[in-house]
Coordinates of C-alpha atoms (C1' of nucleotides) in Angstrom, one line a residue:
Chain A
X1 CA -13.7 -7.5 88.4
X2 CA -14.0 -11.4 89.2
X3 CA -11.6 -13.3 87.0
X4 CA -12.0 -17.0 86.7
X5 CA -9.6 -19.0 89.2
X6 CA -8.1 -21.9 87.6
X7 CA -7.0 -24.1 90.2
X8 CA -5.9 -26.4 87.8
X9 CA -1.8 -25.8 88.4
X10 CA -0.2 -27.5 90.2
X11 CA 0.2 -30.5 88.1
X12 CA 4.3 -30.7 88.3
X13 CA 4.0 -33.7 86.1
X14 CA 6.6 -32.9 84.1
X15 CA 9.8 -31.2 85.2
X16 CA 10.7 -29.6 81.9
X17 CA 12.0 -26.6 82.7
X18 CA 10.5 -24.6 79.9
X19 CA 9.0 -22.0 81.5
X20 CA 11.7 -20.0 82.7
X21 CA 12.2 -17.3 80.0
X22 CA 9.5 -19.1 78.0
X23 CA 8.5 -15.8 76.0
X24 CA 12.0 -13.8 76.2
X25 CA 13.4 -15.5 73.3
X26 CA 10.1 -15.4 72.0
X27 CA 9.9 -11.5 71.9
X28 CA 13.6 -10.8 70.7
X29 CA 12.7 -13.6 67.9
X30 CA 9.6 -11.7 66.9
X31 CA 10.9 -8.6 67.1
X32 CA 14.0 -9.4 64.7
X33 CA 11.6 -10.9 62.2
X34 CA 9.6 -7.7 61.9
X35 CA 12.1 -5.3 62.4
X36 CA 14.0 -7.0 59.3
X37 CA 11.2 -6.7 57.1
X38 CA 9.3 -3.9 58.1
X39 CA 11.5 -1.6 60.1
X40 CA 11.5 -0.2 63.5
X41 CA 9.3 2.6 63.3
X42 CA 7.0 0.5 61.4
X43 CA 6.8 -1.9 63.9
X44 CA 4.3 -2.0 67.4
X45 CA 4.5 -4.0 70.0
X46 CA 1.2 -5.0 69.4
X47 CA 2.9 -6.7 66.6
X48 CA 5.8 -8.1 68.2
X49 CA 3.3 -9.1 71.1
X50 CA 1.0 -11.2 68.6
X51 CA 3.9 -13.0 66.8
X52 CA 5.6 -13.9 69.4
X53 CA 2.2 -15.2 71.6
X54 CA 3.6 -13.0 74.6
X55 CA 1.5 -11.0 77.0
X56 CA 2.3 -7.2 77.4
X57 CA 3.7 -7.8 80.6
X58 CA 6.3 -9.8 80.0
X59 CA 7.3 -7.7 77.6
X60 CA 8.3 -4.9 80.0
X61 CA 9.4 -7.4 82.6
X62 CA 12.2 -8.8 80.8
X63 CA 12.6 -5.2 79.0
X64 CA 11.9 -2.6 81.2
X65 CA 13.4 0.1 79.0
X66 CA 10.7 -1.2 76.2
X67 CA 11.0 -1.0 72.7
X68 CA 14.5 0.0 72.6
X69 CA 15.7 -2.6 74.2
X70 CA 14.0 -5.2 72.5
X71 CA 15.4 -3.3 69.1
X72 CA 19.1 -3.4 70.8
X73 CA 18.1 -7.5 71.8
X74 CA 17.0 -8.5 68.3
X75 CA 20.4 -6.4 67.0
X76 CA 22.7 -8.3 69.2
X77 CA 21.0 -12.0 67.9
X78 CA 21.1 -11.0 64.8
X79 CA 24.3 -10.4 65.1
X80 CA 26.3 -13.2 66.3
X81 CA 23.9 -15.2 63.7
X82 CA 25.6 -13.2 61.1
X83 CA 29.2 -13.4 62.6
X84 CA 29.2 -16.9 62.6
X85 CA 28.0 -17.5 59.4
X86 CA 31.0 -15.7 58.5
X87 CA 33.6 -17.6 60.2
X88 CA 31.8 -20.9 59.4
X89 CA 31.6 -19.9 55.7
X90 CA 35.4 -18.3 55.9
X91 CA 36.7 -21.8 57.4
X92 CA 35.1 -23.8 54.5
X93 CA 36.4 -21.5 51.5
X94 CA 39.6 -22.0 49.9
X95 CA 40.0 -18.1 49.3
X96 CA 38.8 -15.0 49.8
X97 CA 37.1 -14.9 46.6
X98 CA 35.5 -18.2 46.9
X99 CA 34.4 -16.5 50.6
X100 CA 32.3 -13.7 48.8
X101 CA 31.2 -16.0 45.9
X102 CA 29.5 -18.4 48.4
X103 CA 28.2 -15.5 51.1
X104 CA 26.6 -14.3 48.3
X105 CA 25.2 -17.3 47.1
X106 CA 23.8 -17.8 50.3
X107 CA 22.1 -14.3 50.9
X108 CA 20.7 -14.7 47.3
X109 CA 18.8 -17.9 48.3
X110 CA 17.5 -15.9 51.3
X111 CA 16.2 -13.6 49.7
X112 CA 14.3 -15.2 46.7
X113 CA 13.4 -17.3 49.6
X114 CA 11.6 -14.6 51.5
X115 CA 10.2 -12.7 48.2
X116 CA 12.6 -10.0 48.5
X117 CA 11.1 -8.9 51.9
X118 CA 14.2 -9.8 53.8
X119 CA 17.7 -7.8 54.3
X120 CA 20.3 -7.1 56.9
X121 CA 18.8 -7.3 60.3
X122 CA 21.1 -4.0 61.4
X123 CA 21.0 -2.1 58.7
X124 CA 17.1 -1.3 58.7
X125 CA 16.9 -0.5 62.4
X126 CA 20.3 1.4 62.3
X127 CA 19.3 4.0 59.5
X128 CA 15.8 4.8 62.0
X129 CA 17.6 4.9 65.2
X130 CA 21.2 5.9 65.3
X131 CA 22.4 7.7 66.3
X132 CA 19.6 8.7 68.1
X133 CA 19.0 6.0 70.7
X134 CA 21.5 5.0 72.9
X135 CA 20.6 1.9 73.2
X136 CA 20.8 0.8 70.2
X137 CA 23.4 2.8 68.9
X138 CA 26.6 1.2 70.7
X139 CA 25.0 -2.3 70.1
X140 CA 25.2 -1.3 66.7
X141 CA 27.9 -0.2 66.4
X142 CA 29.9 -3.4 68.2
X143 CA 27.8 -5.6 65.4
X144 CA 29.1 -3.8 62.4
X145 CA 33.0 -3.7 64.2
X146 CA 32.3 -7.3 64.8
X147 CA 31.6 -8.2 61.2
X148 CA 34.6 -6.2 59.6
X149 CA 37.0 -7.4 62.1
X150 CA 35.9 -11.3 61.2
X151 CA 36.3 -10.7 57.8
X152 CA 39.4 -8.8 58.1
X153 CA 40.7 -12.3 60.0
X154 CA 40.0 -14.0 57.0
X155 CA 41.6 -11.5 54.7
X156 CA 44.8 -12.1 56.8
X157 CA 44.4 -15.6 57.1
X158 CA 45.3 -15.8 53.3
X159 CA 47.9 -13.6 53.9
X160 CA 46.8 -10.5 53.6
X161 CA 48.4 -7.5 55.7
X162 CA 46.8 -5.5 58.4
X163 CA 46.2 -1.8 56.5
X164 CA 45.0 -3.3 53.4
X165 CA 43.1 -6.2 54.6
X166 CA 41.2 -3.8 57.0
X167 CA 39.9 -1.5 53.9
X168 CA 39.1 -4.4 51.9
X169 CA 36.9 -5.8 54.4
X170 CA 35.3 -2.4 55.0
X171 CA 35.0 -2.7 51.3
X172 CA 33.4 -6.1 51.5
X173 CA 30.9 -5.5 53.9
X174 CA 29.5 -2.2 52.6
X175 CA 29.1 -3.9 48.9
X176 CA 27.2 -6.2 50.4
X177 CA 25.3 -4.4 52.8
X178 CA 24.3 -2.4 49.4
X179 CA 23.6 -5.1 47.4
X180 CA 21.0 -6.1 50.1
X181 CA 19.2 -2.9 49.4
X182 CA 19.8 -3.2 45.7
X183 CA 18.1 -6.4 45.6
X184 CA 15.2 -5.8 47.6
X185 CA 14.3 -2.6 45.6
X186 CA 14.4 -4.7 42.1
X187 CA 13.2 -7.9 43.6
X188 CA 16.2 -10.0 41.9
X189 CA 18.6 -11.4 43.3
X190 CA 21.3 -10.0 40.6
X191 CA 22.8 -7.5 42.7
X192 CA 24.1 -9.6 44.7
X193 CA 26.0 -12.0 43.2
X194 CA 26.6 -8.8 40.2
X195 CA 28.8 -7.6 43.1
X196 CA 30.0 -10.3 44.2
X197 CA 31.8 -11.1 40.8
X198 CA 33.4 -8.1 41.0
X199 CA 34.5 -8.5 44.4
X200 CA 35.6 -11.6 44.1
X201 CA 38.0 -10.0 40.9
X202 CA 39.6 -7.5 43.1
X203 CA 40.2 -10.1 45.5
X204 CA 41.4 -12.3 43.0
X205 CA 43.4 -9.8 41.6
Chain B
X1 CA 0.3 11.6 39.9
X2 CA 2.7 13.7 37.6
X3 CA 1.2 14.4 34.8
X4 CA -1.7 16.8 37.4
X5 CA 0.2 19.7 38.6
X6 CA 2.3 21.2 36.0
X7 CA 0.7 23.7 33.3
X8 CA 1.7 26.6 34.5
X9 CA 4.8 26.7 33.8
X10 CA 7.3 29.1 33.6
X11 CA 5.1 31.7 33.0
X12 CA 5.7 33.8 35.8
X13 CA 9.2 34.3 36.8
X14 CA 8.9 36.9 39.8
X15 CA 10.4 36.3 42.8
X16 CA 7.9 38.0 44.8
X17 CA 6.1 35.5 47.5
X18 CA 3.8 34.1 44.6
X19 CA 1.5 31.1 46.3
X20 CA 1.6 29.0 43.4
X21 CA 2.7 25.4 44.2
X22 CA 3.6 27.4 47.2
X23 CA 3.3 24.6 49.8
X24 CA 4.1 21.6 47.7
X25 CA 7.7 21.8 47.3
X26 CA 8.1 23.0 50.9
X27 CA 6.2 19.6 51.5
X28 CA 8.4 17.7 49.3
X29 CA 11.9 19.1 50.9
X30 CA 10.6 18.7 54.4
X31 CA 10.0 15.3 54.1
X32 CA 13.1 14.2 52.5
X33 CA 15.0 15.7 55.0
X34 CA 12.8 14.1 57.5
X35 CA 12.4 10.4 56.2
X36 CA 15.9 10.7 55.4
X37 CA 17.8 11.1 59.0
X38 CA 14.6 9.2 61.0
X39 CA 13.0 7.0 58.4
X40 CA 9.9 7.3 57.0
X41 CA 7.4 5.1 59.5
X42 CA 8.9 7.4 62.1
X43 CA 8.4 10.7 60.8
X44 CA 4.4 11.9 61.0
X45 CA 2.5 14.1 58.7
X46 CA 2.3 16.5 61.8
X47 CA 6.3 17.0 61.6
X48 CA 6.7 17.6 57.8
X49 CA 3.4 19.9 58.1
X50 CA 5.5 21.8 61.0
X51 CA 8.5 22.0 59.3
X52 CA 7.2 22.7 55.6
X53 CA 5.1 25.3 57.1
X54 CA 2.2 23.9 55.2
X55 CA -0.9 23.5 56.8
X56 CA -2.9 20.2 56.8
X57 CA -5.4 21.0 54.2
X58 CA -2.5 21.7 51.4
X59 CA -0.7 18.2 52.1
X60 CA -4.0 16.6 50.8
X61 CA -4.7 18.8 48.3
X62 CA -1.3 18.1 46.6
X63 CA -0.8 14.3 47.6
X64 CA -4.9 13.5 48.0
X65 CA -2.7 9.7 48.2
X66 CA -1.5 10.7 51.3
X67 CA 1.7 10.1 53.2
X68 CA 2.6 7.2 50.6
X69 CA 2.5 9.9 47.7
X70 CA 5.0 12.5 49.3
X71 CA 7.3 9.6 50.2
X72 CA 7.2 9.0 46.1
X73 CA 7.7 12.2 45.9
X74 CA 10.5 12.9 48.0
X75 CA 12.2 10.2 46.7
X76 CA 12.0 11.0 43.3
X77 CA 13.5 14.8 44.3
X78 CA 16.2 12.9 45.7
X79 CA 17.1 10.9 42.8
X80 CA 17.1 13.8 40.4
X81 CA 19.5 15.4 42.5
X82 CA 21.9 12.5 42.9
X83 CA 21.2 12.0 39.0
X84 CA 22.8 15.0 38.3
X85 CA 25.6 14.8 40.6
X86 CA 26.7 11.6 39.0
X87 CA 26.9 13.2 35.4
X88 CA 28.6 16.5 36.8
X89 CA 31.0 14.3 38.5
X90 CA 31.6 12.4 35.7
X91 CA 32.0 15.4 33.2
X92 CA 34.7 16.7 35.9
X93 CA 36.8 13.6 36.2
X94 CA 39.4 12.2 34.5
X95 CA 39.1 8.1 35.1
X96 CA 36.3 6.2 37.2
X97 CA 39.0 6.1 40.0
X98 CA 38.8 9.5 39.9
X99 CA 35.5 9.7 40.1
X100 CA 34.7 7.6 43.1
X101 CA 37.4 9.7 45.2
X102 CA 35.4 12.6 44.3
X103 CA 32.2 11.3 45.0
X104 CA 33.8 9.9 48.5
X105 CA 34.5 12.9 49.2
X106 CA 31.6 14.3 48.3
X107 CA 29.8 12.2 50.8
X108 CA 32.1 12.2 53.4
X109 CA 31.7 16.0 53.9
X110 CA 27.8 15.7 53.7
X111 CA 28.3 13.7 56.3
X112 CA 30.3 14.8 59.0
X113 CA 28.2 18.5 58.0
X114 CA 25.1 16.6 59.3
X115 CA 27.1 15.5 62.1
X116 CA 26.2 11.7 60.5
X117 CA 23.0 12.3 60.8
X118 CA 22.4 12.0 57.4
X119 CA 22.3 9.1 54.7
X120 CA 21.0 7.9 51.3
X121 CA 17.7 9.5 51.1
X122 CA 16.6 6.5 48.8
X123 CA 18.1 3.6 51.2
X124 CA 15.6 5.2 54.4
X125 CA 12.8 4.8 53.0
X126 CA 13.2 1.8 50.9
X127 CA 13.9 -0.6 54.1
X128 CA 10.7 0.5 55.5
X129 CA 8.3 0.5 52.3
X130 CA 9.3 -1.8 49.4
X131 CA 8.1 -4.1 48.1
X132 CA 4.9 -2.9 50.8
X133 CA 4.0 0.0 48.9
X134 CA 2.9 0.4 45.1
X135 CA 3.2 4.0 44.9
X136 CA 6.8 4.3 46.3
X137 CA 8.6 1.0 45.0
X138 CA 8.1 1.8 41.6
X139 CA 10.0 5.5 41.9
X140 CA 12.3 3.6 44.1
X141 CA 13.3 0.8 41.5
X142 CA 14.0 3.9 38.9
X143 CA 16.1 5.6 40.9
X144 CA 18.1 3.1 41.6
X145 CA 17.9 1.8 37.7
X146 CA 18.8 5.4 36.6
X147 CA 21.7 5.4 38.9
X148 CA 23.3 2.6 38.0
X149 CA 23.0 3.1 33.9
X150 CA 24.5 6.8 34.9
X151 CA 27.8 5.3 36.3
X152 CA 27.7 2.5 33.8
X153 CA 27.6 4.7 30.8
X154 CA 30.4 7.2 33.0
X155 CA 32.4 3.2 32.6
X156 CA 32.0 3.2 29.2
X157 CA 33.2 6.4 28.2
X158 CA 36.6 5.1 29.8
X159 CA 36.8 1.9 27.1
X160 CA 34.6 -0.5 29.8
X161 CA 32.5 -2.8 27.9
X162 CA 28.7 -3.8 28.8
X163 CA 28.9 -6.8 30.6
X164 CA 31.6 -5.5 33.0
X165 CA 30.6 -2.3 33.3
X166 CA 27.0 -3.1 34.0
X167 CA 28.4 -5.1 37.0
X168 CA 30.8 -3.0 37.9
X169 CA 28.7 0.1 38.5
X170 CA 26.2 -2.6 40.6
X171 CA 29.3 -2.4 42.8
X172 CA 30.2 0.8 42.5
X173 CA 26.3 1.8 43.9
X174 CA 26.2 -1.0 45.9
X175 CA 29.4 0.0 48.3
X176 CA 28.9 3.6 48.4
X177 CA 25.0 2.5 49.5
X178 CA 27.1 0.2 51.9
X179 CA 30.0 2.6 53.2
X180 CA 27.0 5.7 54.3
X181 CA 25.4 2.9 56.6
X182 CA 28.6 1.9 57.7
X183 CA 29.5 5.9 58.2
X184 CA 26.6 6.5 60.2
X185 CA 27.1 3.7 62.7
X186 CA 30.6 4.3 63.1
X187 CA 30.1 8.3 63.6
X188 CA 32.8 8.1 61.2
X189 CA 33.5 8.8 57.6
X190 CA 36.3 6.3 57.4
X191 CA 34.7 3.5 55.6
X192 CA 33.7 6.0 53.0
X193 CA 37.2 6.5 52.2
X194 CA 38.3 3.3 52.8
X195 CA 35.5 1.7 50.7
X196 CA 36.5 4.6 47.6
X197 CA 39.9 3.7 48.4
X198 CA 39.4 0.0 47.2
X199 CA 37.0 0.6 44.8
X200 CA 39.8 2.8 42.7
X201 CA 42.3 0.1 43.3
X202 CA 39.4 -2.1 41.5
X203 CA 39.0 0.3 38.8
X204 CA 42.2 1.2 37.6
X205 CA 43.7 -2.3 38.1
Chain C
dT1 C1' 8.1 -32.3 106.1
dT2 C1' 4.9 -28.3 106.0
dG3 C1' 3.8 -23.3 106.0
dA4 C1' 5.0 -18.5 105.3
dT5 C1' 7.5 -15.1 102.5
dT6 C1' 9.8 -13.2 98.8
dA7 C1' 11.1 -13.0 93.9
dT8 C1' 10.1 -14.0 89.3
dA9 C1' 6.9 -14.2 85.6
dT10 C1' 2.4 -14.0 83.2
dA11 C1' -1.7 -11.6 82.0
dG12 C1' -4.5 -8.1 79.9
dA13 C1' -7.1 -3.9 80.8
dC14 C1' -6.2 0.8 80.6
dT15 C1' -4.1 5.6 79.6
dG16 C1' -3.0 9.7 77.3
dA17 C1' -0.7 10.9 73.3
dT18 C1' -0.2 10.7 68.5
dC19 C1' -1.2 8.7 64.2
dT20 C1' -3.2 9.3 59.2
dG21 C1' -6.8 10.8 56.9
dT22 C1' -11.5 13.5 56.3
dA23 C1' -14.8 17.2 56.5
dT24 C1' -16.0 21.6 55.9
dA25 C1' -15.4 26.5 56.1
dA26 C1' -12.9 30.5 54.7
dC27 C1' -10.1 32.8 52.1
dT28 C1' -7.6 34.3 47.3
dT29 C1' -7.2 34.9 42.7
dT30 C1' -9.2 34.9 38.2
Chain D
dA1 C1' -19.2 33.8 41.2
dA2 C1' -16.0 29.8 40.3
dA3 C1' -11.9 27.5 40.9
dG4 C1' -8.0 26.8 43.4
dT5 C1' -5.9 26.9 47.8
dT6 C1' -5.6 27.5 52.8
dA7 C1' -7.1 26.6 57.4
dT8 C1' -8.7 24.0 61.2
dA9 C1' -11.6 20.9 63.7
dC10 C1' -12.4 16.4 64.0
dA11 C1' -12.6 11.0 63.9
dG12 C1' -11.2 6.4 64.5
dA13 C1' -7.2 3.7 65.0
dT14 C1' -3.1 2.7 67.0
dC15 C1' 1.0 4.0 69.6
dA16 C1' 4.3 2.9 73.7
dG17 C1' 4.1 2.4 78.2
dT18 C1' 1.8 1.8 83.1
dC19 C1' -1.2 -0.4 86.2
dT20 C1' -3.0 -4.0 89.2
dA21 C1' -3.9 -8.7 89.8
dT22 C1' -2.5 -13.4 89.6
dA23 C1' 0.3 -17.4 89.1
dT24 C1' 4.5 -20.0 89.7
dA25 C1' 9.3 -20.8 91.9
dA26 C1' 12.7 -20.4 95.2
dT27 C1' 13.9 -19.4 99.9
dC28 C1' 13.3 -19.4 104.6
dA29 C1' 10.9 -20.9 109.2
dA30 C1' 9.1 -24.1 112.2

DNA sequence: TTGATTATATAGACTGATCTGTATAACTTT
DNA sequence: AAAGTTATACAGATCAGTCTATATAATCAA
């Protein structure tokens, strides 16, 4: 089982370090992508291997607990995408209903951008593996406590008070979490910014 | 596929272990509870055979479309039943404030009875399936469709008018889609309530 | 500096289990 | 017998994960 030997390293000609973690990000990057679209369950790691142009052993070297792990990985990124996005968008609004008006502007693009194959990141690898991995589960779980906390900030920031600002982000996030789903299923982007409208009245109001 | 199996009828009416369309609506039940609380991708034929009791043979004698065709199948089950919860709901309530307590309540004990387990049967499959399939998004994009006209006509026998109450119930569906993700994550069936909670505070404002 | 040693990372063949779907035989009921 | 259903064996593909070998980096030895 002769393999060829390629002598040809060596050559430290340049000294980019880019081949430290060169395929983790790769992997988790990959993974969120199909994940996303496709779901967990739905998804190898054949597939995730392909995409992201990684060998099968790196995969289990920077994830020895496998698939999980890489599901928990691609969570977590996707996550702090998300949660900046909201403070980004919540420090360049002049209200909270100008907040919903332009997330939702922004998801809608998203998804007429990706033919209505897109959607929340979490919420597709949530509903096939919580609560029954623990590995995912807690990260999860943080991401979602995460997201109503920052918009609850922003609530607040406008003068808002604790109880009430804490239901009406709850509110907030599972309208749009829904409208995600609503969209994708009729391929129109009129869920989302439908709900939005009316958000943005009760917020208003 | 439904216009095949239906011409007997009501014909016989005994109770007595008749083997009519004996296997098919185990079939049908089994998988929505299964592609409900583990997603579709993840559940195999071998695990709703097991659980239906059916054996291999009958799944492809009913759905000779396969695993794509039960999906539609359980899916549409589903949607009948949440259907007709919506209209009993709204026959039994007195103002669509009322009525989204109820249904949060509704849910919330579903629920924490499944231990959280549990979720939108139409949401699981849906993230994992449309736009992908064209036997299931179509039955998925009805359901939701029916849904929404049910709580929009249940808005316009309070006095709503079209526009508004066409958006409004998008919101309506759209959080309590939201708040059972949310529910399940959090182990929890506060955002349930909270998410009614604001909703009402939308509605009768 | 050079050489040896260890740690990190890449690479893909391989494994046994499980996947969906098919084929065919054997009932059951009319 | 014929049609409708049940029953199981089977097939090819794919699954997540393990294995061994190799390559590159960092650390230590002289």
């Amino acid at each position: 089982m002769e393999k060829k030997t390629e002598k040809k390293g060596a050559s430290k000609r340049s000294k980019a370090p880019q081949n430290r973690p060169k395929h983790q990000q790769a992997l988790v990057q990959a993974a969120a992508v199909l994940f996303r679209k496709q779901g967990y369950a739905a998804t190898g790691t054949a597939e995730i291997l392909k995409r992201s142009g990684a060998p099968r052993g790196s995969l289990y070297h920077y994830f020895p607990e496998g698939k999980e792990a890489i599901g928990a990985a691609a969570l977590e990124a996707a996550s702090k995408v998300a949660s900046r996005t909201f403070r980004d968008l919540a420090a360049n609004t002049e209200s909270p209903a100008d907040f919903v008006r332009a997330y939702a502007t922004l998801l809608a693009g998203w998804m007429e951008k990706s033919d209505f194959t897109d959607g929340c990141p979490v919420a597709t690898t949530v509903l096939e593996t919580v609560p029954g991995s623990d590995i995912i589960t807690p990260v999860a779980r943080t991401s979602f406590q995460h997201w109503q906390r920052t918009i609850q900030d922003m609530l607040m920031s406008h003068g808002w008070h604790g109880g009430r600002a804490r239901a009406t982000a709850t509110l907030v996030l599972s309208a749009f979490e829904g409208a995600l789903i609503m969209a994708r299923v009729e391929q129109s982007a009129s869920p989302i910014h439908d709900t939005a409208e009316e958000l943005a009245a009760l917020l208003a109001g």
